[in-house]
Amino acid sequence: MANESRRQQSRGAKSGRSPWREQAESYLSHHHKVARDSARRLWQSPLASMMTWTVMGVALALPVALMLLLASLEGVSAGWESSARVTAYLGDSVSIDEAQALKATVTDDSRVAEVELIDRDTALEEFRASSGLEDALDYLDENPLPHTLLVTPSESSRTADGVEMLLTVVEGLDGVERVQVDLGWLQRLNAMTDLLGRAVWALAMLLAAAVVLVIGNTVRLAIENRRDEILVAKLVGGTDAFVRRPFLYTGAWFGLGGGIVALILLQLSLWWLSGPVERLAGLYRSEFSLNGLSLDGALALIIAAMLLGWLGAWLAVKRHLDDIEPGEIAGG
Amino acid sequence: MIEFRQVTKRYGSDHTALRQVNFGLERGELVFLTGHSGAGKSTLLKLIMVMERPSAGEVIVGGQVLNTLPRRQVPYIRRHIGVVFQNHQLLFDRTVFDNVAMPLEVMGTPARDIGRRVRAALDKVGLLSKEKMNPLQLSGGEQQRVGIARAVVNKPPVLLADEPTGNLDPDLSADIMRLFAEFSQVGVTVLIASHDIALINDLGRRTLTLDHGRLTAGVGAAGSWHG
Ligand SMILES: Nc1ncnc2c1ncn2[C@@H]1O[C@H](COP(=O)(O)OP(=O)(O)OP(=O)(O)O)[C@@H](O)[C@H]1O
Ligand SMILES: [Mg+2]
């Protein structure tokens, strides 16, 4: 027996002596072969593969499209933030001189870039011109409008918080009756994009899980179809890694196809929507524009898709492949 | 090469397939394993392949005690053991060549060595001219020989066969037995489970006989295994 074990060891030593370079080459060429073979199998059942790719593509395109939309919206809110202005209505009893003094005080504040004073007469003129209520206004005995200060925040204060700060400062001034800003609207948009962002991430997670499960199930079927092959491979001494490899590649190829379908879907919808979006943005004089995926983004999407496919395959393989043991083929 | 020490195998809690089996096989020995249906022949072979683990006792192959072998080591043991089954387990989605190449592929043998060794194995079983055919196009005896070529292509020190001549005619069976005898002459330990008493008696080799899981004959026939 001792002789035998020595013999076996020398067998082992013999394979170990072959240069590692050759081993590595053979390992790589095996990977290459398995990868090509897995891809070829997908091509051989084009309809089934196409369906899996499409399901995956839709599931991936949806959250990515929402993320792109959200990124565009955030761009818009950034644009509006910079044009936020605080409007301060002064009390009725404040004279034009006092208003000038107030304007000077506010201008001195470092958070303020510019202050414009609109006296009550000018305000009435403007109102008369823009409201179309000229006749009605003629019936009024006196001008109901107060003097108004239009305060533009300085560059550094053009954030939601900065504008809010400025608002409280101006509100606290003597003679200021009421202040108003489009901040409420701004905050709503901010809160909304925030909330939407979270919702999109949650959706993305759910859809990623769905993708993993779809691929897992598809790979499970592939494992069933190749049961005999797996049995024989295990019988002749194939390691778990060897037996899993083709299925992991299958998962990754499903991911690649799904990623490409997602990119195509995104590009198509972008192209389909870009006309109407431009017209709409034009109507609102907004800088809003829909941006597609950058090259980096597209690459990241494809890599993420392949990883998801690989993960799905890995779960299926973990769950179903280790169960297949060649004991059953030895028979009675 | 192969040693069983007080090996017992139970399936479930009540059924005992092997009871305290003791025997040893030397390098280059060709030994038959017989017994009635359900005697435990296949079970014994499965224990050597680590498809099953013994409930008690020790199974030793090539100096390795298999009882405690971790799962991930099992493939490496199997690479040293060639197996042939009655249902030969060829794959019909690939050529004869690719079937025979499988044991080399799982070992990561470089491609040019694969070609050389597969052809050598096919030549040995007389099927070199059919390497490009699908196993479905071959006769039963030819398929069985492809199975044998696959079992020996990586020159394992141990060859196991479970009913290798199960449904072949006597001439073919004799052919296949001759092949096994050749392997044992070059040092391969061959263990053949078979019902075919006539064939076994013809060859006059050492025979292990199982009866309801007990080894009743052939234990010490070679004499020197316990040395
Ligand atoms: N996986 C299993 N689970 C439970 N019992 C089993 C299992 N495998 C075998 N047995 C039982 O163990 C006993 C021995 O079976 P084994 O297959 O070793 O017999 P055998 O000698 O090969 O028979 P045959 O000549 O019919 O092939 C039988 O009674 C069988 O029912
Ligand atoms: Mg049997």
Coordinates of C-alpha atoms and ligand atoms in Angstrom, one line a residue:
Chain A
M1 CA 0.0 0.0 0.0
A2 CA 2.8 2.3 0.9
N3 CA 4.3 1.8 -2.6
E4 CA 1.0 2.6 -4.1
S5 CA 0.7 5.9 -2.3
R6 CA 4.2 6.9 -3.3
R7 CA 3.3 6.0 -6.9
Q8 CA 0.3 8.2 -6.7
Q9 CA 2.3 11.1 -5.2
S10 CA 4.8 10.8 -8.0
R11 CA 1.9 11.0 -10.5
G12 CA 0.8 14.2 -8.7
A13 CA 4.4 15.5 -8.8
K14 CA 4.6 14.8 -12.5
S15 CA 1.6 17.0 -13.3
G16 CA 3.0 19.7 -11.0
R17 CA 6.3 19.7 -12.8
S18 CA 4.8 20.7 -16.1
P19 CA 5.5 24.4 -16.4
W20 CA 2.9 26.6 -14.7
R21 CA 2.8 28.6 -17.9
E22 CA 1.4 25.7 -19.8
Q23 CA -1.1 25.1 -17.0
A24 CA -2.2 28.7 -17.1
E25 CA -2.5 28.6 -20.8
S26 CA -4.6 25.5 -20.7
Y27 CA -6.8 27.0 -18.0
L28 CA -7.3 30.2 -20.0
S29 CA -8.1 28.2 -23.2
H30 CA -10.6 26.2 -21.2
H31 CA -12.3 29.4 -20.0
H32 CA -12.3 30.7 -23.6
K33 CA -13.8 27.4 -24.8
V34 CA -16.5 27.3 -22.1
A35 CA -17.4 31.0 -22.7
R36 CA -17.7 30.5 -26.4
D37 CA -19.7 27.3 -26.0
S38 CA -22.1 29.0 -23.5
A39 CA -22.6 31.8 -26.0
R40 CA -23.2 29.4 -28.8
R41 CA -25.9 27.6 -26.8
L42 CA -27.8 30.9 -26.3
W43 CA -27.6 31.5 -30.1
Q44 CA -28.9 28.1 -30.8
S45 CA -32.2 28.8 -29.1
P46 CA -32.6 32.4 -30.3
L47 CA -36.3 32.8 -29.4
A48 CA -35.9 31.7 -25.8
S49 CA -32.7 33.7 -25.4
M50 CA -34.3 36.8 -27.0
M51 CA -37.2 36.6 -24.6
T52 CA -35.0 36.4 -21.6
W53 CA -32.9 39.3 -22.9
T54 CA -36.0 41.4 -23.5
V55 CA -37.4 40.7 -20.0
M56 CA -34.0 41.7 -18.6
G57 CA -33.7 44.7 -20.9
V58 CA -37.1 46.1 -19.8
A59 CA -36.4 45.5 -16.1
L60 CA -33.0 47.3 -16.4
A61 CA -34.2 50.1 -18.7
L62 CA -37.0 51.2 -16.5
P63 CA -35.1 52.3 -13.4
V64 CA -32.3 53.7 -15.5
A65 CA -34.7 55.8 -17.5
L66 CA -36.2 57.1 -14.3
M67 CA -32.8 57.9 -12.9
L68 CA -32.0 59.8 -16.1
L69 CA -35.2 61.7 -15.8
L70 CA -34.5 62.5 -12.2
A71 CA -31.0 63.8 -13.1
S72 CA -32.6 66.1 -15.7
L73 CA -35.1 67.4 -13.1
E74 CA -32.4 68.1 -10.6
G75 CA -30.6 70.1 -13.3
V76 CA -33.8 72.1 -13.6
S77 CA -34.3 72.8 -9.9
A78 CA -30.6 73.9 -9.8
G79 CA -31.4 76.4 -12.6
W80 CA -34.4 77.8 -10.7
E81 CA -32.6 78.0 -7.4
S82 CA -30.2 80.5 -8.9
S83 CA -33.0 82.8 -9.9
A84 CA -34.8 82.7 -6.6
R85 CA -35.7 86.2 -5.3
V86 CA -37.2 87.4 -2.1
T87 CA -40.0 89.9 -2.4
A88 CA -40.6 92.1 0.7
Y89 CA -43.8 94.1 0.9
L90 CA -43.4 97.1 3.2
G91 CA -46.1 98.5 5.5
D92 CA -48.7 101.0 4.2
S93 CA -47.4 103.7 6.5
V94 CA -43.8 103.4 5.3
S95 CA -42.9 106.5 3.3
I96 CA -40.7 106.4 0.2
D97 CA -37.7 107.8 2.2
E98 CA -38.0 105.1 4.8
A99 CA -38.2 102.6 2.0
Q100 CA -35.0 104.0 0.5
A101 CA -33.3 103.6 3.9
L102 CA -34.5 100.1 4.2
K103 CA -33.2 99.3 0.8
A104 CA -29.8 100.6 1.8
T105 CA -29.8 98.5 5.0
V106 CA -30.6 95.3 3.1
T107 CA -28.1 96.1 0.4
D108 CA -25.4 96.2 3.1
D109 CA -26.0 92.6 4.0
S110 CA -23.3 90.3 2.6
R111 CA -25.9 87.7 1.7
V112 CA -27.5 90.1 -0.7
A113 CA -26.4 90.7 -4.3
E114 CA -28.9 93.3 -5.3
V115 CA -31.9 95.1 -4.1
E116 CA -34.5 96.8 -6.3
L117 CA -37.1 99.2 -4.9
I118 CA -40.4 99.4 -6.6
D119 CA -42.5 102.3 -5.2
R120 CA -46.2 101.9 -4.9
D121 CA -47.0 104.1 -7.9
T122 CA -44.8 102.2 -10.3
A123 CA -46.3 99.0 -8.9
L124 CA -49.8 100.2 -9.6
E125 CA -48.8 101.2 -13.2
E126 CA -47.3 97.8 -13.8
F127 CA -50.3 96.1 -12.3
R128 CA -52.7 98.2 -14.3
A129 CA -50.8 97.3 -17.5
S130 CA -50.5 93.6 -16.9
S131 CA -53.8 92.7 -15.2
G132 CA -56.3 94.2 -17.6
L133 CA -58.3 95.6 -14.7
E134 CA -57.7 99.2 -15.6
D135 CA -61.4 100.2 -15.3
A136 CA -61.8 98.5 -12.0
L137 CA -58.7 100.1 -10.6
D138 CA -60.0 103.6 -11.6
Y139 CA -62.8 103.1 -9.0
L140 CA -60.3 102.9 -6.2
D141 CA -59.7 106.1 -4.2
E142 CA -56.2 105.4 -3.3
N143 CA -53.4 103.1 -4.3
P144 CA -53.8 99.8 -2.4
L145 CA -50.3 98.6 -3.2
P146 CA -47.3 99.0 -0.8
H147 CA -43.7 99.8 -1.7
T148 CA -41.8 96.7 -2.5
L149 CA -38.2 95.5 -2.3
L150 CA -37.0 92.8 -4.7
V151 CA -34.0 91.1 -3.0
T152 CA -31.6 89.0 -5.1
P153 CA -29.5 86.7 -2.9
S154 CA -25.7 86.7 -3.4
E155 CA -24.2 83.7 -5.2
S156 CA -23.3 81.8 -2.1
S157 CA -26.8 82.1 -0.6
R158 CA -28.6 80.7 -3.6
T159 CA -29.5 77.5 -2.0
A160 CA -32.8 76.5 -0.4
D161 CA -31.3 77.0 3.1
G162 CA -29.5 80.2 2.2
V163 CA -32.7 81.8 0.8
E164 CA -34.6 80.7 3.8
M165 CA -32.0 82.5 6.1
L166 CA -32.3 85.7 4.1
L167 CA -36.0 85.4 4.3
T168 CA -36.1 85.5 8.1
V169 CA -33.6 88.3 8.2
V170 CA -35.6 90.5 5.9
E171 CA -38.9 89.6 7.6
G172 CA -37.4 90.8 10.9
L173 CA -36.7 94.3 9.6
D174 CA -38.8 97.2 10.8
G175 CA -41.3 98.3 8.2
V176 CA -41.4 95.1 6.4
E177 CA -44.9 93.8 6.5
R178 CA -44.7 90.5 4.6
V179 CA -42.1 88.6 2.6
Q180 CA -42.7 86.1 -0.1
V181 CA -40.4 83.8 -2.1
D182 CA -40.8 81.0 -4.5
L183 CA -38.9 79.0 -2.0
G184 CA -42.0 76.9 -1.1
W185 CA -42.1 75.8 -4.6
L186 CA -38.4 75.2 -4.7
Q187 CA -38.5 73.1 -1.6
R188 CA -41.4 71.1 -3.0
L189 CA -39.4 70.3 -6.1
N190 CA -36.3 69.4 -4.0
A191 CA -38.3 67.2 -1.6
M192 CA -40.0 65.6 -4.6
T193 CA -36.8 64.8 -6.5
D194 CA -35.5 63.4 -3.2
L195 CA -38.5 61.2 -2.7
L196 CA -38.5 60.2 -6.3
G197 CA -34.8 59.4 -6.1
R198 CA -35.5 57.0 -3.2
A199 CA -38.5 55.5 -4.9
V200 CA -36.4 54.9 -8.1
W201 CA -33.7 53.2 -6.1
A202 CA -36.2 51.0 -4.3
L203 CA -37.7 50.1 -7.7
A204 CA -34.2 49.5 -9.1
M205 CA -33.5 47.1 -6.2
L206 CA -36.7 45.2 -6.8
L207 CA -36.2 44.9 -10.5
A208 CA -32.6 43.8 -9.9
A209 CA -33.9 41.1 -7.7
A210 CA -36.4 40.2 -10.4
V211 CA -33.6 40.0 -12.9
V212 CA -31.6 37.7 -10.7
L213 CA -34.6 35.4 -10.2
V214 CA -35.4 35.3 -13.9
I215 CA -31.9 34.4 -14.8
G216 CA -31.7 32.0 -11.9
N217 CA -34.8 30.2 -13.2
T218 CA -33.5 30.2 -16.8
V219 CA -30.2 28.7 -15.7
R220 CA -32.1 26.2 -13.5
L221 CA -33.7 24.9 -16.7
A222 CA -30.4 24.8 -18.5
I223 CA -29.0 22.7 -15.6
E224 CA -31.9 20.3 -16.0
N225 CA -31.3 20.0 -19.7
R226 CA -27.6 19.2 -19.2
R227 CA -28.1 16.9 -16.3
D228 CA -26.3 13.9 -18.0
E229 CA -23.4 16.0 -18.9
I230 CA -23.1 17.2 -15.3
L231 CA -23.3 13.7 -14.0
V232 CA -20.5 12.5 -16.3
A233 CA -18.3 15.4 -15.5
K234 CA -18.6 14.7 -11.8
L235 CA -18.1 11.0 -12.4
V236 CA -14.8 11.6 -14.2
G237 CA -13.5 14.0 -11.5
G238 CA -14.8 17.4 -12.5
T239 CA -14.6 19.8 -9.6
D240 CA -17.6 21.9 -8.6
A241 CA -15.9 24.9 -10.2
F242 CA -15.5 23.1 -13.5
V243 CA -19.1 22.0 -13.5
R244 CA -20.4 25.4 -12.5
R245 CA -18.4 27.4 -15.0
P246 CA -20.5 27.0 -18.2
F247 CA -23.6 28.0 -16.3
L248 CA -22.0 31.1 -14.8
Y249 CA -20.9 32.1 -18.3
T250 CA -24.5 31.5 -19.4
G251 CA -25.7 33.9 -16.7
A252 CA -23.2 36.5 -17.7
W253 CA -24.1 36.2 -21.4
F254 CA -27.8 36.6 -20.5
G255 CA -26.7 39.7 -18.6
L256 CA -24.8 41.1 -21.6
G257 CA -27.8 40.6 -23.9
G258 CA -30.1 42.1 -21.4
G259 CA -27.9 45.1 -20.9
I260 CA -27.7 45.7 -24.6
V261 CA -31.5 45.4 -25.0
A262 CA -31.8 48.0 -22.1
L263 CA -29.5 50.4 -23.9
I264 CA -31.4 50.1 -27.1
L265 CA -34.7 50.6 -25.3
L266 CA -33.3 53.7 -23.6
Q267 CA -32.0 55.1 -26.8
L268 CA -35.3 54.5 -28.6
S269 CA -37.4 56.2 -25.9
L270 CA -35.0 59.1 -25.7
W271 CA -35.2 59.6 -29.4
W272 CA -39.0 59.3 -29.3
L273 CA -39.4 61.8 -26.4
S274 CA -36.7 64.3 -27.3
G275 CA -38.9 66.3 -29.8
P276 CA -41.9 66.8 -27.4
V277 CA -39.6 67.5 -24.4
E278 CA -37.8 70.2 -26.3
R279 CA -41.1 71.8 -27.3
L280 CA -42.4 71.7 -23.8
A281 CA -39.2 73.1 -22.3
G282 CA -39.3 75.8 -24.9
L283 CA -42.8 76.8 -23.8
Y284 CA -41.6 77.1 -20.2
R285 CA -38.4 78.8 -21.2
S286 CA -36.7 76.1 -19.2
E287 CA -33.2 74.8 -19.7
F288 CA -34.7 71.3 -19.2
S289 CA -33.3 68.7 -21.5
L290 CA -33.4 64.9 -21.4
N291 CA -29.9 63.5 -21.3
G292 CA -29.1 60.0 -22.5
L293 CA -26.5 57.7 -20.9
S294 CA -22.9 58.7 -21.3
L295 CA -20.4 56.1 -22.6
D296 CA -19.3 55.4 -19.0
G297 CA -22.9 55.0 -17.9
A298 CA -23.6 52.6 -20.8
L299 CA -20.6 50.6 -19.9
A300 CA -21.6 50.5 -16.2
L301 CA -25.1 49.4 -17.1
I302 CA -23.7 46.5 -19.2
I303 CA -21.3 45.5 -16.5
A304 CA -24.0 45.7 -13.8
A305 CA -26.3 43.6 -16.0
M306 CA -23.6 40.9 -16.5
L307 CA -23.0 40.8 -12.8
L308 CA -26.7 40.4 -12.1
G309 CA -26.8 37.6 -14.6
W310 CA -23.8 36.0 -13.1
L311 CA -25.3 36.3 -9.6
G312 CA -28.6 34.7 -10.8
A313 CA -26.7 31.8 -12.4
W314 CA -24.6 31.4 -9.2
L315 CA -27.7 31.1 -7.1
A316 CA -29.2 28.6 -9.4
V317 CA -26.0 26.6 -9.5
K318 CA -25.5 26.7 -5.8
R319 CA -29.1 25.5 -5.3
H320 CA -29.4 22.9 -8.0
L321 CA -26.0 21.7 -9.2
D322 CA -24.6 20.5 -5.9
D323 CA -27.7 18.2 -5.6
I324 CA -26.7 16.3 -8.8
E325 CA -24.5 13.5 -7.6
P326 CA -23.3 10.7 -9.9
G327 CA -24.4 8.1 -7.3
E328 CA -27.7 7.8 -9.2
I329 CA -26.2 6.8 -12.5
A330 CA -24.3 3.9 -11.0
G331 CA -27.7 2.2 -10.9
G332 CA -28.4 -1.2 -9.3
Chain B
M1 CA -4.3 -0.4 -4.0
I2 CA -7.8 -0.9 -2.6
E3 CA -8.5 -2.0 0.9
F4 CA -11.8 -2.4 2.8
R5 CA -11.5 -2.7 6.6
Q6 CA -14.7 -3.8 8.4
V7 CA -16.8 -1.8 6.1
T8 CA -20.5 -1.6 6.8
K9 CA -22.9 0.4 4.7
R10 CA -26.5 1.0 5.9
Y11 CA -29.1 2.8 3.8
G12 CA -31.6 4.5 6.2
S13 CA -31.8 3.0 9.6
D14 CA -32.9 -0.6 8.8
H15 CA -31.4 -1.7 5.5
T16 CA -27.8 -2.9 5.6
A17 CA -26.3 -3.3 2.1
L18 CA -22.8 -4.3 3.2
R19 CA -21.8 -5.9 6.5
Q20 CA -18.2 -5.9 7.8
V21 CA -16.6 -6.3 4.5
N22 CA -12.8 -7.0 4.6
F23 CA -10.6 -7.4 1.5
G24 CA -7.6 -6.0 -0.3
L25 CA -6.6 -5.7 -3.9
E26 CA -3.0 -5.4 -5.1
R27 CA -1.8 -3.3 -8.0
G28 CA -2.3 -5.0 -11.3
E29 CA -4.8 -7.5 -10.0
L30 CA -8.0 -8.3 -11.9
V31 CA -10.7 -9.4 -9.6
F32 CA -14.4 -10.2 -10.1
L33 CA -17.2 -9.3 -7.7
T34 CA -20.3 -11.4 -7.9
G35 CA -23.4 -12.1 -5.9
H36 CA -27.2 -12.2 -6.3
S37 CA -29.1 -9.1 -7.2
G38 CA -29.2 -6.8 -4.3
A39 CA -26.1 -8.4 -2.7
G40 CA -24.3 -5.1 -2.5
K41 CA -22.0 -5.2 -5.5
S42 CA -22.8 -1.7 -6.8
T43 CA -22.8 -0.3 -3.3
L44 CA -19.2 -1.6 -2.9
L45 CA -18.1 0.1 -6.1
K46 CA -19.8 3.3 -5.1
L47 CA -17.9 3.4 -1.8
I48 CA -14.6 3.2 -3.8
M49 CA -15.8 6.1 -6.0
V50 CA -16.9 8.1 -2.9
M51 CA -20.4 8.3 -4.3
E52 CA -21.4 6.8 -1.0
R53 CA -19.7 6.9 2.4
P54 CA -19.4 3.9 4.7
S55 CA -21.5 3.8 7.8
A56 CA -18.6 2.1 9.6
G57 CA -15.1 0.8 8.8
E58 CA -12.5 2.2 6.4
V59 CA -12.2 2.4 2.7
I60 CA -8.6 3.0 1.6
V61 CA -7.7 3.7 -2.1
G62 CA -4.1 4.3 -3.0
G63 CA -3.1 4.8 0.6
Q64 CA -5.9 7.5 1.1
V65 CA -8.5 6.8 3.7
L66 CA -11.7 8.0 2.0
N67 CA -14.0 8.1 5.0
T68 CA -12.8 11.5 6.1
L69 CA -12.0 12.9 2.7
P70 CA -13.5 16.4 2.4
R71 CA -16.1 16.9 -0.3
R72 CA -14.0 19.2 -2.4
Q73 CA -11.2 16.5 -2.5
V74 CA -13.5 13.9 -4.0
P75 CA -13.0 14.9 -7.7
Y76 CA -9.2 14.5 -7.3
I77 CA -9.7 10.9 -6.1
R78 CA -12.1 10.2 -9.0
R79 CA -9.4 11.2 -11.4
H80 CA -7.4 8.2 -10.3
I81 CA -10.3 5.8 -10.8
G82 CA -11.8 4.9 -14.2
V83 CA -15.4 3.6 -14.2
V84 CA -17.4 1.7 -16.7
F85 CA -21.1 1.1 -16.2
Q86 CA -23.5 -1.2 -18.0
N87 CA -25.5 1.9 -19.0
H88 CA -22.3 3.4 -20.3
Q89 CA -23.3 7.1 -19.7
L90 CA -22.1 8.4 -23.0
L91 CA -23.2 11.9 -24.1
F92 CA -25.1 11.9 -27.3
D93 CA -24.7 15.6 -28.0
R94 CA -21.0 15.2 -28.9
T95 CA -18.7 13.0 -30.8
V96 CA -16.9 9.9 -29.7
F97 CA -13.7 11.9 -29.4
D98 CA -15.3 14.5 -27.2
N99 CA -16.8 11.8 -25.0
V100 CA -13.5 10.2 -24.4
A101 CA -11.8 13.5 -23.9
M102 CA -14.0 14.5 -20.9
P103 CA -11.7 13.1 -18.1
L104 CA -8.8 15.0 -19.6
E105 CA -10.8 18.2 -19.9
V106 CA -11.8 18.2 -16.3
M107 CA -8.1 17.9 -15.4
G108 CA -7.2 20.9 -17.6
T109 CA -4.9 18.8 -19.9
P110 CA -3.4 21.0 -22.7
A111 CA -5.3 20.6 -26.0
R112 CA -2.5 18.8 -28.0
D113 CA -2.0 16.2 -25.2
I114 CA -5.8 15.6 -25.3
G115 CA -5.7 14.7 -29.0
R116 CA -2.8 12.3 -28.6
R117 CA -4.1 10.6 -25.5
V118 CA -7.7 10.3 -26.7
R119 CA -6.5 8.6 -30.0
A120 CA -4.3 6.3 -28.0
A121 CA -7.3 5.2 -25.9
L122 CA -9.6 4.8 -28.9
D123 CA -6.9 2.8 -30.7
K124 CA -6.6 0.5 -27.6
V125 CA -10.3 -0.3 -27.9
G126 CA -10.2 -0.6 -31.7
L127 CA -12.4 2.5 -32.5
L128 CA -9.8 4.9 -33.8
S129 CA -11.7 5.2 -37.1
K130 CA -14.9 6.3 -35.4
E131 CA -13.7 9.2 -33.4
K132 CA -15.8 11.7 -35.3
M133 CA -19.0 9.8 -35.1
N134 CA -21.8 10.3 -32.6
P135 CA -22.1 7.5 -30.1
L136 CA -25.7 7.0 -31.3
Q137 CA -24.3 5.7 -34.6
L138 CA -22.4 2.9 -32.8
S139 CA -23.5 -0.6 -31.8
G140 CA -24.0 -1.5 -28.2
G141 CA -20.6 -3.2 -28.0
E142 CA -18.9 -0.2 -29.6
Q143 CA -20.6 2.2 -27.2
Q144 CA -19.4 0.0 -24.3
R145 CA -15.9 0.2 -25.7
V146 CA -16.1 4.0 -26.0
G147 CA -17.1 3.9 -22.3
I148 CA -14.0 1.9 -21.5
A149 CA -11.8 4.3 -23.6
R150 CA -13.1 7.1 -21.5
A151 CA -12.4 5.3 -18.3
V152 CA -8.8 4.6 -19.2
V153 CA -7.9 7.7 -21.2
N154 CA -6.1 9.4 -18.3
K155 CA -4.3 6.2 -17.3
P156 CA -5.9 5.7 -13.9
P157 CA -4.3 3.2 -11.5
V158 CA -7.8 1.8 -10.7
L159 CA -10.5 0.6 -13.1
L160 CA -14.0 -0.3 -11.8
A161 CA -16.7 -1.9 -14.0
D162 CA -20.3 -2.5 -13.0
E163 CA -21.9 -5.1 -15.3
P164 CA -19.7 -4.1 -18.2
T165 CA -21.0 -7.0 -20.4
G166 CA -24.6 -6.8 -19.2
N167 CA -26.4 -7.0 -22.5
L168 CA -23.6 -8.0 -24.9
D169 CA -23.3 -11.3 -26.7
P170 CA -20.7 -13.8 -25.5
D171 CA -18.1 -12.9 -28.2
L172 CA -18.3 -9.2 -27.4
S173 CA -18.1 -9.9 -23.7
A174 CA -15.0 -12.0 -24.1
D175 CA -13.5 -9.2 -26.2
I176 CA -14.2 -6.7 -23.4
M177 CA -12.8 -9.0 -20.7
R178 CA -9.6 -9.4 -22.8
L179 CA -9.3 -5.6 -22.8
F180 CA -9.6 -5.5 -19.0
A181 CA -7.0 -8.2 -18.7
E182 CA -4.6 -6.1 -20.8
F183 CA -5.1 -3.2 -18.5
S184 CA -4.3 -5.3 -15.5
Q185 CA -1.1 -6.5 -17.2
V186 CA 0.2 -3.0 -17.3
G187 CA -0.4 -2.5 -13.6
V188 CA -4.0 -1.2 -13.4
T189 CA -6.0 -2.7 -10.6
V190 CA -9.3 -3.9 -12.2
L191 CA -12.5 -4.7 -10.2
I192 CA -15.4 -6.0 -12.2
A193 CA -18.9 -6.6 -10.8
S194 CA -20.7 -9.1 -12.8
H195 CA -23.5 -11.7 -12.8
D196 CA -22.0 -13.6 -15.7
I197 CA -20.7 -16.7 -13.8
A198 CA -19.8 -18.6 -16.9
L199 CA -17.6 -15.9 -18.1
I200 CA -16.0 -15.5 -14.7
N201 CA -15.3 -19.2 -14.4
D202 CA -13.8 -19.2 -17.9
L203 CA -11.2 -16.7 -16.9
G204 CA -10.3 -18.3 -13.6
R205 CA -9.5 -15.1 -11.8
R206 CA -9.9 -14.3 -8.1
T207 CA -13.5 -13.7 -7.3
L208 CA -15.1 -11.9 -4.4
T209 CA -18.6 -13.2 -3.7
L210 CA -21.2 -11.1 -1.8
D211 CA -24.2 -12.6 -0.1
H212 CA -26.7 -10.2 1.5
G213 CA -23.9 -7.8 2.1
R214 CA -21.4 -10.3 3.5
L215 CA -18.3 -11.3 1.7
T216 CA -18.4 -15.1 1.5
A217 CA -15.5 -15.9 -0.8
G218 CA -12.3 -14.5 -2.3
V219 CA -11.2 -12.6 0.7
G220 CA -7.6 -13.8 0.8
A221 CA -7.2 -15.3 -2.6
A222 CA -4.3 -13.2 -3.5
G223 CA -2.8 -13.9 -0.1
S224 CA -0.4 -11.0 0.3
W225 CA -2.8 -8.0 0.6
H226 CA -2.5 -7.7 4.4
G227 CA 1.3 -7.4 4.3
Ligands
LIG1 N1 -29.6 4.7 -2.6 C1 -30.1 3.6 -1.9 N2 -31.0 3.8 -1.0 C2 -31.5 2.7 -0.3 N3 -31.2 1.5 -0.5 C3 -30.3 1.2 -1.5 C4 -29.7 2.3 -2.2 N4 -28.8 1.7 -3.1 C5 -28.9 0.4 -2.9 N5 -29.8 0.1 -2.0 C6 -30.1 -1.3 -1.5 O1 -28.9 -1.9 -1.1 C7 -28.8 -3.2 -1.5 C8 -27.6 -3.5 -2.4 O2 -27.8 -2.8 -3.6 P1 -26.7 -2.9 -4.8 O3 -27.2 -1.9 -5.8 O4 -25.4 -2.7 -4.2 O5 -27.0 -4.4 -5.3 P2 -26.3 -5.1 -6.5 O6 -25.5 -6.2 -5.9 O7 -25.5 -4.2 -7.3 O8 -27.5 -5.7 -7.3 P3 -27.7 -5.9 -8.8 O9 -26.9 -7.1 -9.2 O10 -29.1 -6.1 -9.0 O11 -27.1 -4.7 -9.5 C9 -30.1 -3.5 -2.3 O12 -31.0 -4.2 -1.4 C10 -30.7 -2.1 -2.5 O13 -32.1 -2.1 -2.4
MG2 MG -25.6 -3.4 -9.2

